[in-house]
PDB file of C-alpha atoms in Angstrom:
ATOM      1  CA  MET A   1     -95.278  63.137   1.435  1.00 43.00           C
ATOM      2  CA  ALA A   2     -96.970  60.840   3.875  1.00 42.00           C
ATOM      3  CA  ASP A   3     -94.561  58.012   3.053  1.00 54.00           C
ATOM      4  CA  GLU A   4     -92.450  56.572   5.789  1.00 68.00           C
ATOM      5  CA  GLN A   5     -88.923  57.797   5.489  1.00 91.00           C
ATOM      6  CA  ARG A   6     -86.917  54.863   4.249  1.00 96.00           C
ATOM      7  CA  LEU A   7     -83.604  56.677   4.098  1.00 97.00           C
ATOM      8  CA  LEU A   8     -81.424  58.343   6.698  1.00 97.00           C
ATOM      9  CA  VAL A   9     -79.724  61.281   5.018  1.00 97.00           C
ATOM     10  CA  GLU A  10     -76.640  62.992   6.500  1.00 96.00           C
ATOM     11  CA  ALA A  11     -73.997  65.362   5.152  1.00 96.00           C
ATOM     12  CA  VAL A  12     -70.384  64.209   5.577  1.00 95.00           C
ATOM     13  CA  ASP A  13     -68.188  67.043   4.254  1.00 91.00           C
ATOM     14  CA  ASP A  14     -69.854  67.928   0.965  1.00 93.00           C
ATOM     15  CA  VAL A  15     -71.059  64.299   0.328  1.00 97.00           C
ATOM     16  CA  THR A  16     -74.638  63.277   1.019  1.00 97.00           C
ATOM     17  CA  VAL A  17     -74.501  59.962   2.827  1.00 97.00           C
ATOM     18  CA  VAL A  18     -77.765  57.970   2.388  1.00 98.00           C
ATOM     19  CA  THR A  19     -78.341  54.940   4.664  1.00 98.00           C
ATOM     20  CA  PHE A  20     -81.112  52.570   3.821  1.00 98.00           C
ATOM     21  CA  LYS A  21     -83.214  51.722   6.862  1.00 97.00           C
ATOM     22  CA  ASP A  22     -84.852  48.618   5.398  1.00 95.00           C
ATOM     23  CA  LYS A  23     -83.265  45.248   5.819  1.00 96.00           C
ATOM     24  CA  LYS A  24     -85.084  43.916   2.844  1.00 94.00           C
ATOM     25  CA  ILE A  25     -85.472  45.907  -0.381  1.00 95.00           C
ATOM     26  CA  LEU A  26     -87.605  43.344  -2.094  1.00 92.00           C
ATOM     27  CA  ASP A  27     -91.224  44.568  -1.983  1.00 90.00           C
ATOM     28  CA  GLU A  28     -92.239  46.516  -5.058  1.00 91.00           C
ATOM     29  CA  ALA A  29     -93.928  49.167  -2.790  1.00 92.00           C
ATOM     30  CA  VAL A  30     -90.719  49.526  -0.772  1.00 94.00           C
ATOM     31  CA  ILE A  31     -88.524  49.798  -3.856  1.00 96.00           C
ATOM     32  CA  GLN A  32     -90.795  52.445  -5.245  1.00 96.00           C
ATOM     33  CA  GLU A  33     -90.708  54.450  -2.044  1.00 96.00           C
ATOM     34  CA  VAL A  34     -86.977  54.092  -1.735  1.00 97.00           C
ATOM     35  CA  GLY A  35     -86.603  55.109  -5.463  1.00 97.00           C
ATOM     36  CA  ASP A  36     -88.836  58.144  -5.049  1.00 97.00           C
ATOM     37  CA  GLN A  37     -86.946  59.313  -1.964  1.00 97.00           C
ATOM     38  CA  LEU A  38     -83.532  58.814  -3.722  1.00 97.00           C
ATOM     39  CA  PHE A  39     -84.715  60.706  -6.802  1.00 97.00           C
ATOM     40  CA  SER A  40     -86.042  63.458  -4.669  1.00 97.00           C
ATOM     41  CA  LEU A  41     -82.654  64.072  -3.279  1.00 97.00           C
ATOM     42  CA  VAL A  42     -81.269  64.635  -6.845  1.00 97.00           C
ATOM     43  CA  ASP A  43     -84.205  66.429  -8.378  1.00 96.00           C
ATOM     44  CA  LYS A  44     -85.564  68.516  -5.474  1.00 94.00           C
ATOM     45  CA  GLN A  45     -82.657  68.961  -3.193  1.00 94.00           C
ATOM     46  CA  TYR A  46     -79.964  69.019  -5.898  1.00 96.00           C
ATOM     47  CA  LYS A  47     -77.758  66.488  -4.010  1.00 96.00           C
ATOM     48  CA  THR A  48     -75.577  64.987  -6.701  1.00 97.00           C
ATOM     49  CA  ARG A  49     -72.682  63.618  -4.678  1.00 97.00           C
ATOM     50  CA  LEU A  50     -74.331  60.599  -3.190  1.00 98.00           C
ATOM     51  CA  LEU A  51     -72.909  57.756  -1.130  1.00 98.00           C
ATOM     52  CA  LEU A  52     -75.297  54.930  -0.518  1.00 98.00           C
ATOM     53  CA  ASN A  53     -74.680  53.119   2.766  1.00 98.00           C
ATOM     54  CA  PHE A  54     -75.923  49.476   2.670  1.00 98.00           C
ATOM     55  CA  GLU A  55     -74.952  48.579   6.191  1.00 97.00           C
ATOM     56  CA  ASN A  56     -78.514  47.544   7.156  1.00 97.00           C
ATOM     57  CA  VAL A  57     -79.425  45.800   3.826  1.00 98.00           C
ATOM     58  CA  GLU A  58     -79.722  42.023   4.040  1.00 96.00           C
ATOM     59  CA  TYR A  59     -81.760  41.346   0.877  1.00 95.00           C
ATOM     60  CA  LEU A  60     -81.952  43.177  -2.444  1.00 95.00           C
ATOM     61  CA  SER A  61     -83.906  42.128  -5.570  1.00 96.00           C
ATOM     62  CA  SER A  62     -83.227  42.750  -9.137  1.00 97.00           C
ATOM     63  CA  ALA A  63     -85.974  45.409  -9.295  1.00 96.00           C
ATOM     64  CA  ALA A  64     -83.982  47.322  -6.593  1.00 97.00           C
ATOM     65  CA  LEU A  65     -80.837  46.999  -8.705  1.00 98.00           C
ATOM     66  CA  GLY A  66     -82.789  48.510 -11.549  1.00 97.00           C
ATOM     67  CA  LYS A  67     -83.651  51.586  -9.444  1.00 97.00           C
ATOM     68  CA  LEU A  68     -79.921  51.999  -8.569  1.00 98.00           C
ATOM     69  CA  ILE A  69     -79.011  51.886 -12.239  1.00 98.00           C
ATOM     70  CA  THR A  70     -81.626  54.505 -13.120  1.00 98.00           C
ATOM     71  CA  LEU A  71     -80.414  56.710 -10.241  1.00 98.00           C
ATOM     72  CA  ASN A  72     -76.789  56.328 -11.358  1.00 98.00           C
ATOM     73  CA  LYS A  73     -77.771  57.607 -14.826  1.00 97.00           C
ATOM     74  CA  ARG A  74     -79.665  60.495 -13.357  1.00 97.00           C
ATOM     75  CA  VAL A  75     -76.733  61.498 -11.138  1.00 98.00           C
ATOM     76  CA  LYS A  76     -74.327  61.318 -14.081  1.00 97.00           C
ATOM     77  CA  GLU A  77     -76.646  63.513 -16.076  1.00 97.00           C
ATOM     78  CA  GLU A  78     -76.028  66.162 -13.391  1.00 97.00           C
ATOM     79  CA  ASN A  79     -72.277  65.479 -13.540  1.00 96.00           C
ATOM     80  CA  GLY A  80     -72.503  64.128  -9.992  1.00 97.00           C
ATOM     81  CA  GLU A  81     -71.082  61.024  -8.441  1.00 98.00           C
ATOM     82  CA  LEU A  82     -72.771  57.896  -6.924  1.00 98.00           C
ATOM     83  CA  LYS A  83     -70.808  55.497  -4.801  1.00 98.00           C
ATOM     84  CA  LEU A  84     -71.819  52.526  -2.633  1.00 98.00           C
ATOM     85  CA  CYS A  85     -70.401  51.223   0.635  1.00 98.00           C
ATOM     86  CA  ASN A  86     -70.800  48.866   3.517  1.00 98.00           C
ATOM     87  CA  ILE A  87     -72.289  46.001   1.426  1.00 98.00           C
ATOM     88  CA  ILE A  88     -72.311  42.710   3.187  1.00 97.00           C
ATOM     89  CA  PRO A  89     -70.709  39.812   1.308  1.00 96.00           C
ATOM     90  CA  GLU A  90     -74.012  38.130   0.405  1.00 95.00           C
ATOM     91  CA  ILE A  91     -75.262  41.300  -1.222  1.00 97.00           C
ATOM     92  CA  TYR A  92     -71.899  41.971  -2.913  1.00 97.00           C
ATOM     93  CA  GLU A  93     -72.238  38.599  -4.480  1.00 97.00           C
ATOM     94  CA  VAL A  94     -75.543  39.823  -6.174  1.00 97.00           C
ATOM     95  CA  PHE A  95     -73.575  42.802  -7.637  1.00 98.00           C
ATOM     96  CA  ARG A  96     -70.854  40.415  -8.736  1.00 98.00           C
ATOM     97  CA  ILE A  97     -73.228  37.875 -10.401  1.00 98.00           C
ATOM     98  CA  THR A  98     -74.952  40.686 -12.310  1.00 98.00           C
ATOM     99  CA  LYS A  99     -71.550  42.290 -13.001  1.00 98.00           C
ATOM    100  CA  LEU A 100     -72.899  45.559 -11.557  1.00 98.00           C
ATOM    101  CA  ASN A 101     -69.771  45.733  -9.454  1.00 98.00           C
ATOM    102  CA  ARG A 102     -68.190  47.008 -12.693  1.00 97.00           C
ATOM    103  CA  LEU A 103     -70.806  49.676 -13.107  1.00 97.00           C
ATOM    104  CA  PHE A 104     -70.850  50.998  -9.562  1.00 98.00           C
ATOM    105  CA  GLU A 105     -68.028  52.206  -7.448  1.00 98.00           C
ATOM    106  CA  ILE A 106     -68.208  50.069  -4.394  1.00 98.00           C
ATOM    107  CA  TYR A 107     -66.142  50.559  -1.202  1.00 98.00           C
ATOM    108  CA  GLU A 108     -65.855  48.635   1.955  1.00 97.00           C
ATOM    109  CA  GLU A 109     -66.066  51.572   4.367  1.00 97.00           C
ATOM    110  CA  MET A 110     -67.792  54.849   4.454  1.00 96.00           C
ATOM    111  CA  GLU A 111     -64.719  56.949   5.266  1.00 95.00           C
ATOM    112  CA  GLN A 112     -62.741  55.464   2.447  1.00 95.00           C
ATOM    113  CA  ALA A 113     -65.692  56.142   0.003  1.00 97.00           C
ATOM    114  CA  VAL A 114     -66.082  59.731   1.077  1.00 96.00           C
ATOM    115  CA  ARG A 115     -62.407  60.421   0.528  1.00 95.00           C
ATOM    116  CA  ARG A 116     -62.824  59.154  -3.118  1.00 95.00           C
ATOM    117  CA  PHE A 117     -65.239  61.805  -4.136  1.00 95.00           C
ATOM    118  CA  LYS A 118     -63.653  64.405  -6.495  1.00 85.00           C
ATOM    119  CA  ARG A 119     -62.630  67.569  -4.793  1.00 79.00           C
ATOM    120  CA  ARG A 120     -64.748  70.470  -5.752  1.00 71.00           C
ATOM    121  CA  GLU A 121     -63.085  73.389  -7.317  1.00 61.00           C
ATOM    122  CA  ALA A 122     -62.895  76.385  -5.060  1.00 53.00           C
TER     123      ALA A 122
ATOM    124  CA  MET B   1     -99.549  14.136  -0.072  1.00 52.00           C
ATOM    125  CA  ASP B   2     -96.047  12.853  -0.798  1.00 77.00           C
ATOM    126  CA  GLY B   3     -94.487  15.917   1.061  1.00 91.00           C
ATOM    127  CA  TRP B   4     -95.729  18.657  -1.363  1.00 96.00           C
ATOM    128  CA  HIS B   5     -97.181  21.786   0.033  1.00 96.00           C
ATOM    129  CA  THR B   6     -99.224  24.134  -2.063  1.00 97.00           C
ATOM    130  CA  LEU B   7     -99.748  27.949  -1.475  1.00 97.00           C
ATOM    131  CA  THR B   8    -101.782  30.045  -3.781  1.00 97.00           C
ATOM    132  CA  ILE B   9    -101.925  33.907  -4.009  1.00 97.00           C
ATOM    133  CA  GLN B  10    -103.606  36.527  -6.000  1.00 97.00           C
ATOM    134  CA  SER B  11    -101.446  38.562  -8.249  1.00 97.00           C
ATOM    135  CA  VAL B  12    -100.715  41.369  -5.866  1.00 95.00           C
ATOM    136  CA  THR B  13     -97.087  42.057  -5.081  1.00 94.00           C
ATOM    137  CA  GLU B  14     -97.778  42.483  -1.341  1.00 92.00           C
ATOM    138  CA  ASN B  15     -98.610  38.784  -1.137  1.00 95.00           C
ATOM    139  CA  ILE B  16     -95.008  37.809  -2.137  1.00 96.00           C
ATOM    140  CA  ARG B  17     -93.833  38.441   1.342  1.00 94.00           C
ATOM    141  CA  ASP B  18     -96.221  35.871   2.898  1.00 95.00           C
ATOM    142  CA  ILE B  19     -94.955  33.101   0.578  1.00 96.00           C
ATOM    143  CA  GLU B  20     -91.357  34.000   1.298  1.00 96.00           C
ATOM    144  CA  GLU B  21     -91.911  34.054   4.988  1.00 95.00           C
ATOM    145  CA  ALA B  22     -93.696  30.700   4.900  1.00 96.00           C
ATOM    146  CA  LEU B  23     -90.863  29.014   2.938  1.00 97.00           C
ATOM    147  CA  CYS B  24     -88.100  30.509   4.857  1.00 96.00           C
ATOM    148  CA  GLU B  25     -89.707  29.476   8.069  1.00 96.00           C
ATOM    149  CA  ALA B  26     -90.045  25.942   6.822  1.00 96.00           C
ATOM    150  CA  LEU B  27     -86.288  26.016   5.820  1.00 97.00           C
ATOM    151  CA  ASN B  28     -85.395  27.475   9.129  1.00 96.00           C
ATOM    152  CA  LYS B  29     -87.359  24.747  11.019  1.00 96.00           C
ATOM    153  CA  ALA B  30     -85.600  22.107   8.893  1.00 95.00           C
ATOM    154  CA  ASP B  31     -82.199  23.549   9.900  1.00 95.00           C
ATOM    155  CA  PHE B  32     -81.164  24.670   6.449  1.00 96.00           C
ATOM    156  CA  PRO B  33     -78.004  26.847   6.543  1.00 96.00           C
ATOM    157  CA  GLU B  34     -78.458  30.655   6.300  1.00 95.00           C
ATOM    158  CA  ASN B  35     -76.829  30.751   2.906  1.00 95.00           C
ATOM    159  CA  ASP B  36     -79.477  28.395   1.544  1.00 96.00           C
ATOM    160  CA  ILE B  37     -82.310  30.443   3.042  1.00 97.00           C
ATOM    161  CA  PHE B  38     -80.745  33.640   1.488  1.00 96.00           C
ATOM    162  CA  ALA B  39     -80.559  31.937  -1.906  1.00 97.00           C
ATOM    163  CA  VAL B  40     -84.032  30.518  -1.808  1.00 97.00           C
ATOM    164  CA  ARG B  41     -85.600  33.874  -0.664  1.00 97.00           C
ATOM    165  CA  LEU B  42     -83.842  35.756  -3.486  1.00 97.00           C
ATOM    166  CA  ALA B  43     -84.758  33.188  -6.264  1.00 98.00           C
ATOM    167  CA  LEU B  44     -88.253  32.898  -4.982  1.00 98.00           C
ATOM    168  CA  ASP B  45     -88.699  36.707  -4.850  1.00 97.00           C
ATOM    169  CA  GLU B  46     -87.604  36.880  -8.475  1.00 97.00           C
ATOM    170  CA  ALA B  47     -89.840  34.063  -9.566  1.00 97.00           C
ATOM    171  CA  LEU B  48     -92.956  35.471  -7.884  1.00 97.00           C
ATOM    172  CA  ALA B  49     -92.285  38.972  -9.133  1.00 96.00           C
ATOM    173  CA  ASN B  50     -91.927  37.586 -12.639  1.00 96.00           C
ATOM    174  CA  ALA B  51     -95.140  35.508 -12.352  1.00 97.00           C
ATOM    175  CA  ILE B  52     -97.168  38.495 -10.972  1.00 97.00           C
ATOM    176  CA  LYS B  53     -95.628  41.170 -13.308  1.00 95.00           C
ATOM    177  CA  HIS B  54     -94.904  39.389 -16.612  1.00 95.00           C
ATOM    178  CA  GLY B  55     -97.045  36.287 -16.310  1.00 96.00           C
ATOM    179  CA  ASN B  56    -100.321  37.596 -14.842  1.00 97.00           C
ATOM    180  CA  HIS B  57     -99.773  41.357 -15.589  1.00 97.00           C
ATOM    181  CA  TYR B  58    -100.811  42.372 -12.218  1.00 96.00           C
ATOM    182  CA  ASP B  59    -104.342  41.012 -12.778  1.00 97.00           C
ATOM    183  CA  ALA B  60    -105.432  40.355  -9.249  1.00 96.00           C
ATOM    184  CA  THR B  61    -108.121  37.875 -10.429  1.00 97.00           C
ATOM    185  CA  LYS B  62    -105.343  35.671 -11.733  1.00 98.00           C
ATOM    186  CA  LEU B  63    -103.509  33.385  -9.351  1.00 98.00           C
ATOM    187  CA  VAL B  64     -99.922  32.263  -8.689  1.00 98.00           C
ATOM    188  CA  SER B  65     -99.402  28.846  -7.242  1.00 98.00           C
ATOM    189  CA  VAL B  66     -96.374  27.852  -5.372  1.00 98.00           C
ATOM    190  CA  LYS B  67     -95.730  24.118  -4.662  1.00 98.00           C
ATOM    191  CA  TYR B  68     -92.738  23.115  -2.630  1.00 98.00           C
ATOM    192  CA  ARG B  69     -91.318  19.933  -1.185  1.00 97.00           C
ATOM    193  CA  LEU B  70     -88.656  19.748   1.535  1.00 96.00           C
ATOM    194  CA  THR B  71     -86.457  16.722   1.810  1.00 94.00           C
ATOM    195  CA  ASP B  72     -83.226  15.976   3.811  1.00 92.00           C
ATOM    196  CA  GLY B  73     -81.375  16.776   0.590  1.00 95.00           C
ATOM    197  CA  GLY B  74     -83.001  19.981  -0.305  1.00 96.00           C
ATOM    198  CA  ILE B  75     -85.943  21.886  -1.543  1.00 97.00           C
ATOM    199  CA  THR B  76     -87.952  21.871  -4.836  1.00 98.00           C
ATOM    200  CA  ILE B  77     -90.151  24.864  -5.599  1.00 98.00           C
ATOM    201  CA  VAL B  78     -92.656  25.110  -8.477  1.00 98.00           C
ATOM    202  CA  VAL B  79     -93.988  28.570  -9.353  1.00 98.00           C
ATOM    203  CA  LYS B  80     -96.880  28.740 -11.797  1.00 98.00           C
ATOM    204  CA  ASP B  81     -98.866  31.685 -13.152  1.00 98.00           C
ATOM    205  CA  GLU B  82    -101.827  31.970 -15.459  1.00 98.00           C
ATOM    206  CA  GLY B  83    -100.054  33.855 -18.177  1.00 97.00           C
ATOM    207  CA  ALA B  84     -99.241  32.898 -21.745  1.00 95.00           C
ATOM    208  CA  GLY B  85     -95.682  31.916 -20.865  1.00 94.00           C
ATOM    209  CA  PHE B  86     -92.427  33.200 -22.360  1.00 87.00           C
ATOM    210  CA  ASN B  87     -89.551  32.072 -24.387  1.00 87.00           C
ATOM    211  CA  TYR B  88     -87.007  31.491 -21.607  1.00 86.00           C
ATOM    212  CA  GLU B  89     -84.331  30.289 -24.089  1.00 86.00           C
ATOM    213  CA  ASN B  90     -83.930  33.520 -25.943  1.00 86.00           C
ATOM    214  CA  LEU B  91     -83.369  35.953 -23.151  1.00 91.00           C
ATOM    215  CA  PRO B  92     -80.366  38.280 -23.738  1.00 95.00           C
ATOM    216  CA  ASP B  93     -77.469  38.185 -21.183  1.00 96.00           C
ATOM    217  CA  PRO B  94     -77.947  41.225 -18.906  1.00 97.00           C
ATOM    218  CA  THR B  95     -74.299  41.168 -18.022  1.00 97.00           C
ATOM    219  CA  LEU B  96     -73.137  42.101 -21.674  1.00 97.00           C
ATOM    220  CA  PRO B  97     -71.605  45.568 -21.677  1.00 96.00           C
ATOM    221  CA  ASP B  98     -74.328  47.080 -23.813  1.00 96.00           C
ATOM    222  CA  ARG B  99     -77.004  45.683 -21.552  1.00 97.00           C
ATOM    223  CA  LEU B 100     -75.287  46.409 -18.184  1.00 97.00           C
ATOM    224  CA  GLU B 101     -77.121  49.805 -17.742  1.00 97.00           C
ATOM    225  CA  LEU B 102     -80.566  48.471 -18.554  1.00 97.00           C
ATOM    226  CA  PRO B 103     -82.724  48.632 -15.466  1.00 96.00           C
ATOM    227  CA  SER B 104     -84.387  45.271 -15.799  1.00 95.00           C
ATOM    228  CA  GLY B 105     -83.746  41.675 -17.117  1.00 95.00           C
ATOM    229  CA  ARG B 106     -81.672  40.257 -14.213  1.00 97.00           C
ATOM    230  CA  GLY B 107     -84.246  38.110 -12.349  1.00 96.00           C
ATOM    231  CA  LEU B 108     -83.660  34.881 -14.242  1.00 96.00           C
ATOM    232  CA  LEU B 109     -79.840  35.261 -13.976  1.00 97.00           C
ATOM    233  CA  LEU B 110     -80.253  35.569 -10.196  1.00 97.00           C
ATOM    234  CA  MET B 111     -82.548  32.580 -10.037  1.00 98.00           C
ATOM    235  CA  ARG B 112     -80.177  30.407 -12.078  1.00 97.00           C
ATOM    236  CA  SER B 113     -77.187  31.578  -9.995  1.00 97.00           C
ATOM    237  CA  TYR B 114     -78.716  30.929  -6.623  1.00 97.00           C
ATOM    238  CA  MET B 115     -80.541  27.715  -7.254  1.00 98.00           C
ATOM    239  CA  ASP B 116     -78.878  24.454  -8.427  1.00 98.00           C
ATOM    240  CA  THR B 117     -81.273  23.849 -11.287  1.00 97.00           C
ATOM    241  CA  ILE B 118     -84.011  25.907 -13.029  1.00 97.00           C
ATOM    242  CA  SER B 119     -86.374  24.382 -15.532  1.00 97.00           C
ATOM    243  CA  PHE B 120     -89.540  25.550 -17.289  1.00 97.00           C
ATOM    244  CA  ASN B 121     -92.594  23.792 -18.657  1.00 96.00           C
ATOM    245  CA  ALA B 122     -92.952  23.989 -22.517  1.00 94.00           C
ATOM    246  CA  LYS B 123     -95.321  26.870 -22.346  1.00 95.00           C
ATOM    247  CA  GLY B 124     -93.041  28.894 -20.064  1.00 95.00           C
ATOM    248  CA  ASN B 125     -95.550  29.747 -17.327  1.00 97.00           C
ATOM    249  CA  GLU B 126     -94.175  27.343 -14.778  1.00 98.00           C
ATOM    250  CA  VAL B 127     -90.716  27.231 -13.353  1.00 98.00           C
ATOM    251  CA  THR B 128     -89.262  24.484 -11.161  1.00 98.00           C
ATOM    252  CA  MET B 129     -86.261  25.427  -8.969  1.00 98.00           C
ATOM    253  CA  VAL B 130     -84.140  22.993  -7.006  1.00 98.00           C
ATOM    254  CA  LYS B 131     -81.732  23.810  -4.166  1.00 98.00           C
ATOM    255  CA  GLY B 132     -79.637  21.203  -2.530  1.00 97.00           C
ATOM    256  CA  ARG B 133     -78.943  21.597   1.236  1.00 96.00           C
ATOM    257  CA  GLY B 134     -75.626  23.158   2.111  1.00 89.00           C
ATOM    258  CA  LYS B 135     -74.307  23.424  -1.448  1.00 73.00           C
ATOM    259  CA  SER B 136     -72.536  26.717  -2.097  1.00 61.00           C
ATOM    260  CA  THR B 137     -73.904  28.950  -4.803  1.00 57.00           C
TER     261      THR B 137
END
């Protein structure tokens, strides 16, 4: 894939932490690339315990929210978990207005979110 | 020209950024608070995406026009496409439990939430958005 990598992907314990590099997730092309890269984690790399880190994100459109909703469904189909963290207050307000703060598990800090993933059976 | 500025773009989503940057720069120069600039950028992004996607159906030969007027009290923005318009009064509430997991349908909700007033022409292909300076959303 020649696309610019829009995500920073790290393993923390057995959780895949995904940090958005973009400040603005508004452009349709950016949203498409971000979506493709997120879905590739689930479909090609079988990562289904995902924590999305929004620390760099300053703007987010409704189309980007749509991608997150579709990703959440995909992760659930695989019995995985998707959580969100480090959302600045302005962006959290977008989740609150759309009531998506009820759909997504949102945490203030990464460490706190990582601890909330279900333990895997040994 | 009674303070109105007009920008016109072809219906290509990459052009949205140019309009946003132009308006946000104008707001910045006029010392609008950061919160207002955030709100206007978000609402404008949704309005332009709707115009290109749902209005002009990505037909690059069709245009989207953006008129705006800055005053001490705030900003008025008018976004118009060349589409057939839509029935803006009958849109379902995207926050209802049975619609919460649908991936689209939130643009107008965000526009209404972040601007002070939103109104449409009768045809439904022109939206007028008003944001007062320094009013919280």
